[in-house]
Short mmCIF file of N, CA and C and ligand atoms in Angstrom, two decimals:
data_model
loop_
_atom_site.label_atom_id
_atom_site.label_comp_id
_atom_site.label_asym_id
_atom_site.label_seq_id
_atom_site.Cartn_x
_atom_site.Cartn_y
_atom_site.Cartn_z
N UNK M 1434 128.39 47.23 76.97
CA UNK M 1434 128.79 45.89 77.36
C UNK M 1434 127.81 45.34 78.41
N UNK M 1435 127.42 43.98 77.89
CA UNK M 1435 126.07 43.39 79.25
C UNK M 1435 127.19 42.95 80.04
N UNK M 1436 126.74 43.03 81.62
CA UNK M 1436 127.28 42.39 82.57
C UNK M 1436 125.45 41.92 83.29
N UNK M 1437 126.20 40.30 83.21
CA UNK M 1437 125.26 39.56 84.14
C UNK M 1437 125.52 39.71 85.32
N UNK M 1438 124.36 39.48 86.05
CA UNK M 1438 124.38 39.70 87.46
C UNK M 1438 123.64 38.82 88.48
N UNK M 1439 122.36 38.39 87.73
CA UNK M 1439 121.79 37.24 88.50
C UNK M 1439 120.88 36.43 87.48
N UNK M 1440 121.16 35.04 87.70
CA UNK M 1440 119.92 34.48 87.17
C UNK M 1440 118.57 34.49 87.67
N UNK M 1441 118.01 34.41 86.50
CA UNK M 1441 116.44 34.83 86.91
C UNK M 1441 115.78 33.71 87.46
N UNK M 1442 116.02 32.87 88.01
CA UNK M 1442 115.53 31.69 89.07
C UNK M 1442 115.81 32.06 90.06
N UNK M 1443 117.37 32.59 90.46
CA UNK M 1443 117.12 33.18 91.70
C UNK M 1443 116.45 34.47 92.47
N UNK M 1444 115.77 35.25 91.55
CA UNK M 1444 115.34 36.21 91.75
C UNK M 1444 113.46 36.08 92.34
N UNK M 1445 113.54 36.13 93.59
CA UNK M 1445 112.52 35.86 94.21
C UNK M 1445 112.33 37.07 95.36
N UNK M 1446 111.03 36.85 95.80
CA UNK M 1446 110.42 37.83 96.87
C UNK M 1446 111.35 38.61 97.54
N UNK M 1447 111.89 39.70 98.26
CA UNK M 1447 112.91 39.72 99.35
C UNK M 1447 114.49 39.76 98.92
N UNK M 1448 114.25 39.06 97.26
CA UNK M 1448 115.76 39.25 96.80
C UNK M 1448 116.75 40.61 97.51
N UNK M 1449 117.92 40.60 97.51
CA UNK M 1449 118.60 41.62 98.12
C UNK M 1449 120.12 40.95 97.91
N UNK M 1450 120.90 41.99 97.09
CA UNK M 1450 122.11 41.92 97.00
C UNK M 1450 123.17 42.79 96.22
N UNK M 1451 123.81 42.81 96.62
CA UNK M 1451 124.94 43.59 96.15
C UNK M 1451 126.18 43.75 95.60
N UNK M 1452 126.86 44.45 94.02
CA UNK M 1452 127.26 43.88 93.00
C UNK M 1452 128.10 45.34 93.14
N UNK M 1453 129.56 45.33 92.80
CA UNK M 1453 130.71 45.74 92.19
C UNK M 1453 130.77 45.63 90.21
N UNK M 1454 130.22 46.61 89.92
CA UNK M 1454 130.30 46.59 88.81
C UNK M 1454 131.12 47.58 88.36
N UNK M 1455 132.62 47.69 87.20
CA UNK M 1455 133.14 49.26 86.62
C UNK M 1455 133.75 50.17 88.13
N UNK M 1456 133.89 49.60 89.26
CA UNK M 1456 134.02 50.46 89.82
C UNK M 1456 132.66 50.78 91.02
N UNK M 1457 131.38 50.77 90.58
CA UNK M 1457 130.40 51.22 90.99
C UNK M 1457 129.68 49.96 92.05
N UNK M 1458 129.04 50.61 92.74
CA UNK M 1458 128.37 49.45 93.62
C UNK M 1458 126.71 49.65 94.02
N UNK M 1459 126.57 48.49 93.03
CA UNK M 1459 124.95 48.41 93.08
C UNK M 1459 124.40 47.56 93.57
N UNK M 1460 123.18 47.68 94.09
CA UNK M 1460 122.36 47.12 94.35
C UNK M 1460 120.79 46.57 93.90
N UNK M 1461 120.46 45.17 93.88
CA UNK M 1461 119.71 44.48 92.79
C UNK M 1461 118.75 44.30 93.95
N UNK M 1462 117.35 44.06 93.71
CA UNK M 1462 116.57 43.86 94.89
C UNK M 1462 115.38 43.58 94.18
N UNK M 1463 114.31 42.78 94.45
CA UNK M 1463 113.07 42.11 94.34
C UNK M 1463 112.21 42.96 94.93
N UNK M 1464 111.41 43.72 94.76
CA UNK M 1464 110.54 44.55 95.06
C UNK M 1464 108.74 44.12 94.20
N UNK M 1465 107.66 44.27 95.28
CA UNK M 1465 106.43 43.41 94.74
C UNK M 1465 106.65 42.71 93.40
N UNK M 1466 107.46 41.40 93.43
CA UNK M 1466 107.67 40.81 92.34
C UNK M 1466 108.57 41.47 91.28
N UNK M 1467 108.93 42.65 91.15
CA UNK M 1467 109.97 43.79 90.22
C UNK M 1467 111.31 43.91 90.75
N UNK M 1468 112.01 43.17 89.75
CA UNK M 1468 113.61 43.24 89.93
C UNK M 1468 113.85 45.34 90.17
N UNK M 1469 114.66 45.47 90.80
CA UNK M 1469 115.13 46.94 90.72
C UNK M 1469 116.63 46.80 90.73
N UNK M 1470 117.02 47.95 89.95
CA UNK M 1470 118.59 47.67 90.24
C UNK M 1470 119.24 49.38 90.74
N UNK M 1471 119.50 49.66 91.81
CA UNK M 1471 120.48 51.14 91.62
C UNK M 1471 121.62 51.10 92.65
N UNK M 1472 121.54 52.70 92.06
CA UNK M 1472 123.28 52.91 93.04
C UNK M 1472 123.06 52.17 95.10
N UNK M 1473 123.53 51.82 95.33
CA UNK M 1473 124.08 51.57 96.70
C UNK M 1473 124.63 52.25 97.53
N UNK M 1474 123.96 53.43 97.27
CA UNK M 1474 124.03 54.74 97.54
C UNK M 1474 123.20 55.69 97.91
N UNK M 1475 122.87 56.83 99.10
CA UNK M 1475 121.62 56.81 99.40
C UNK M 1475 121.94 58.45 99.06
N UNK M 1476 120.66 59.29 98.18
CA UNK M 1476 121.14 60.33 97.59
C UNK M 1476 121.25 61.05 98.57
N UNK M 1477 121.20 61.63 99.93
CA UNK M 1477 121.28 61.93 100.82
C UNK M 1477 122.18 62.81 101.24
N UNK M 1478 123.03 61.29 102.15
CA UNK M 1478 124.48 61.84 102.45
C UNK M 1478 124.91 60.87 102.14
N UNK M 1479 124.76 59.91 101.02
CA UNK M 1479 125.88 59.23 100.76
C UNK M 1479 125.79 57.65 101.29
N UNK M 1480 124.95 57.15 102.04
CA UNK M 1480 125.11 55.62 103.11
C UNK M 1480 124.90 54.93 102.25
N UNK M 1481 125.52 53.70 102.50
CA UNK M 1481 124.86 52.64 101.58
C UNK M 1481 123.56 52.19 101.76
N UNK M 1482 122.53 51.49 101.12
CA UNK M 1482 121.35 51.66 101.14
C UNK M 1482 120.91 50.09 101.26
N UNK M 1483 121.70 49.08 101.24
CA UNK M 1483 121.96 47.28 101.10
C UNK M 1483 121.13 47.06 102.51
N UNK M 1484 121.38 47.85 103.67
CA UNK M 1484 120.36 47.36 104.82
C UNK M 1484 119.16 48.37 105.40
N UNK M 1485 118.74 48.87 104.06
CA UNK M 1485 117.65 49.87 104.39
C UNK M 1485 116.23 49.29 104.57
N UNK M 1486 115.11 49.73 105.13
CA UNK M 1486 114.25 49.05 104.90
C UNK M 1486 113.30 49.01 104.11
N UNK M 1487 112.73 48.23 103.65
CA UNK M 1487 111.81 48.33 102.70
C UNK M 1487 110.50 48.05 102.95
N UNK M 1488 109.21 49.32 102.56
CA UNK M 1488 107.88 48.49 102.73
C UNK M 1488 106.75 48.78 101.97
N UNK M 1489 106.89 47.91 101.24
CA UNK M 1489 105.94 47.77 100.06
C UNK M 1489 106.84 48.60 99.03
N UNK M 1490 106.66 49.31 98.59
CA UNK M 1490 107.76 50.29 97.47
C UNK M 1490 108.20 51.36 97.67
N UNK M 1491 108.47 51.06 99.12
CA UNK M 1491 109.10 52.51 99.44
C UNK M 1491 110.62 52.02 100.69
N UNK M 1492 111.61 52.72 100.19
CA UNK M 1492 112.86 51.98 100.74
C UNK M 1492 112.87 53.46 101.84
N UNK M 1493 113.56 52.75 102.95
CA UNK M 1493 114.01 53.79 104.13
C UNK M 1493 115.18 53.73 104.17
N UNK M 1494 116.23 54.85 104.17
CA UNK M 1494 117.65 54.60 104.16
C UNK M 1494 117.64 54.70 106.31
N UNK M 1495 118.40 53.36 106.12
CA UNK M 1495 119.10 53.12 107.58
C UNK M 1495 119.68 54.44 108.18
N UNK M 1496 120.13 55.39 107.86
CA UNK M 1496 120.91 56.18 108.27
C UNK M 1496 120.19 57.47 108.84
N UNK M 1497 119.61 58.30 108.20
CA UNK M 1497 118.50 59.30 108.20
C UNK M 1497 117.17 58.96 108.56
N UNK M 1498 116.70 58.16 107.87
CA UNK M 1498 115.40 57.68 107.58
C UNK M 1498 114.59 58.24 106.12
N UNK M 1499 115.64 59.42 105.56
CA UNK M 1499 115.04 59.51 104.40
C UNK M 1499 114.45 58.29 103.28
N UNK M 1500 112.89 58.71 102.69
CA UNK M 1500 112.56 57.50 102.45
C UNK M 1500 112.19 57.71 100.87
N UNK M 1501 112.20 56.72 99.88
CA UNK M 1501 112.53 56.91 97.85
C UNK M 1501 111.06 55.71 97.75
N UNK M 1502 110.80 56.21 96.67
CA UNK M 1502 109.67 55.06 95.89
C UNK M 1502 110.62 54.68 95.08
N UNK M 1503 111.07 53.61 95.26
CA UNK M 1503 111.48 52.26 94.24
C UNK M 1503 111.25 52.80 93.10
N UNK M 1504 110.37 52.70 92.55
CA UNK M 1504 109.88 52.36 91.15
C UNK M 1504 109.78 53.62 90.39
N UNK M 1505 109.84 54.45 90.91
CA UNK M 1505 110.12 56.28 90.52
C UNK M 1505 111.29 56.90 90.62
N UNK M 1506 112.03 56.39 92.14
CA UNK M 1506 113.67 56.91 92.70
C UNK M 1506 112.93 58.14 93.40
N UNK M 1507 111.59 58.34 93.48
CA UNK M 1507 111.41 59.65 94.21
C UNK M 1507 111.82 60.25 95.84
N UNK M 1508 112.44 61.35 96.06
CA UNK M 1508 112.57 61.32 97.44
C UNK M 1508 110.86 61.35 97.78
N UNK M 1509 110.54 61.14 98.81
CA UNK M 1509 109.77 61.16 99.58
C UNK M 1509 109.25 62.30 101.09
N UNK M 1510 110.23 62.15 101.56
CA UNK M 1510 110.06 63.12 102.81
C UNK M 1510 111.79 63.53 103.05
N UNK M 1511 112.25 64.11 102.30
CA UNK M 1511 113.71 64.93 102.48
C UNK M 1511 113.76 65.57 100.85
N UNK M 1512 114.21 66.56 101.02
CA UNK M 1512 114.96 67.38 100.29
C UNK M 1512 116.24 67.25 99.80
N UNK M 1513 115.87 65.76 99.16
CA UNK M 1513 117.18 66.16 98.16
C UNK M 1513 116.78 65.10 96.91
N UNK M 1514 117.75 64.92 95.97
CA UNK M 1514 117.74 64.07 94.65
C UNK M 1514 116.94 62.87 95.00
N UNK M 1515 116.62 62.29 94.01
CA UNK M 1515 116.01 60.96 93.92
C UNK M 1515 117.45 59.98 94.03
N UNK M 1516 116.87 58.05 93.87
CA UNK M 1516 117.39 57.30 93.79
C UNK M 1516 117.98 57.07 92.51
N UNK M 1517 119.39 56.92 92.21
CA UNK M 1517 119.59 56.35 91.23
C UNK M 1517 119.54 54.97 90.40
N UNK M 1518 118.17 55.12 89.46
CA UNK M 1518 117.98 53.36 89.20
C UNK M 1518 118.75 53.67 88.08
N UNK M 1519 119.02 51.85 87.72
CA UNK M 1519 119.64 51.51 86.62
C UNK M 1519 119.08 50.63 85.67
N UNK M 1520 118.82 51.05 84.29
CA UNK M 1520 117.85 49.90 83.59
C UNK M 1520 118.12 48.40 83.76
N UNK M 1521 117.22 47.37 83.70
CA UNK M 1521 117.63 46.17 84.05
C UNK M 1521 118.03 45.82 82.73
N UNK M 1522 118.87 45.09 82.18
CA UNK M 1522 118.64 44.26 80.88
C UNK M 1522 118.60 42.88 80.90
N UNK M 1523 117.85 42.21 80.21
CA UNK M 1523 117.73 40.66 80.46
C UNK M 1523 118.17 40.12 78.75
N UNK M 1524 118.62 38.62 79.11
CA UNK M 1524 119.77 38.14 78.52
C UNK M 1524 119.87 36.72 78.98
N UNK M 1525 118.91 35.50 77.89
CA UNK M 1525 118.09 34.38 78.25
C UNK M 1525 117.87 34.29 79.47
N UNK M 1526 118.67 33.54 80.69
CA UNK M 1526 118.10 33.47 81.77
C UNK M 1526 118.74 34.27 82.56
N UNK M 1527 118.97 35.22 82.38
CA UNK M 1527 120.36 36.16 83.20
C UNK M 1527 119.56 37.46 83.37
N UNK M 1528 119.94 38.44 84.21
CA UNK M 1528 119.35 39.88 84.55
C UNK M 1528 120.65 40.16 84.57
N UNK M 1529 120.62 41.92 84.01
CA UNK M 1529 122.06 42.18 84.35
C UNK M 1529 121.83 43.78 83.48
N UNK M 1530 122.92 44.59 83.37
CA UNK M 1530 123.13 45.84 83.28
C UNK M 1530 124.12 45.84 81.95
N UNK M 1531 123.66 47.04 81.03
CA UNK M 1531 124.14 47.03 80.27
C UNK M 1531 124.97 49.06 80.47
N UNK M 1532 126.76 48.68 80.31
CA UNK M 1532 127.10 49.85 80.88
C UNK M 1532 128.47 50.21 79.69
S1 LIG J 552 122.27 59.22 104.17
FE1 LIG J 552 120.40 58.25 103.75
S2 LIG J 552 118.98 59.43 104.86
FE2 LIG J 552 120.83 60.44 105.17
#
């Protein structure tokens, strides 16, 4: 089932936001021009990841500082799982997740 989530006009530089989907809570974000979509969830210990920082393609979770490449989900400098992304699906002018 597609669930829309944002139109693709609003999806610009810096995008950042956060979506209740099934239960689950994700997060959609604009990264060098690349929509990303994953869990809101930091594989860690768990923090949400909505005010982490980001620079260039690499997100810092607020909490730890453990830090993921976007575009891989790779941890970086901690020992544990990657990020969970979620494929984007697009759907005329709409971005959104198909679940
Ligand atoms: S919960 Fe994110 S770094 Fe620990």
């Amino acid at each position: 089932m597609f669930v829309a989530l944002e139109r693709l006009l609003n999806l610009e530089e810096g995008y950042r936001r956060t979506f209740q989907v099934a239960g689950r809570s994700l997060l959609l974000m604009v990264v060098e021009q690349q929509p990303v979509l994953l869990e809101n969830r930091c594989p860690h210990q768990g923090a949400p990841l909505h005010n982490a920082t980001v620079l260039g393609r690499v997100l810092r979770c607020a909490r730890h500082g453990s830090e993921f490449d976007l575009f891989t989900g790779q941890a970086l400098n901690a020992h544990c799982a990657g990020l969970t992304r979620l494929t984007l699906v697009y759907d005329g002018d709409r971005i959104g997740v198909d679940l």
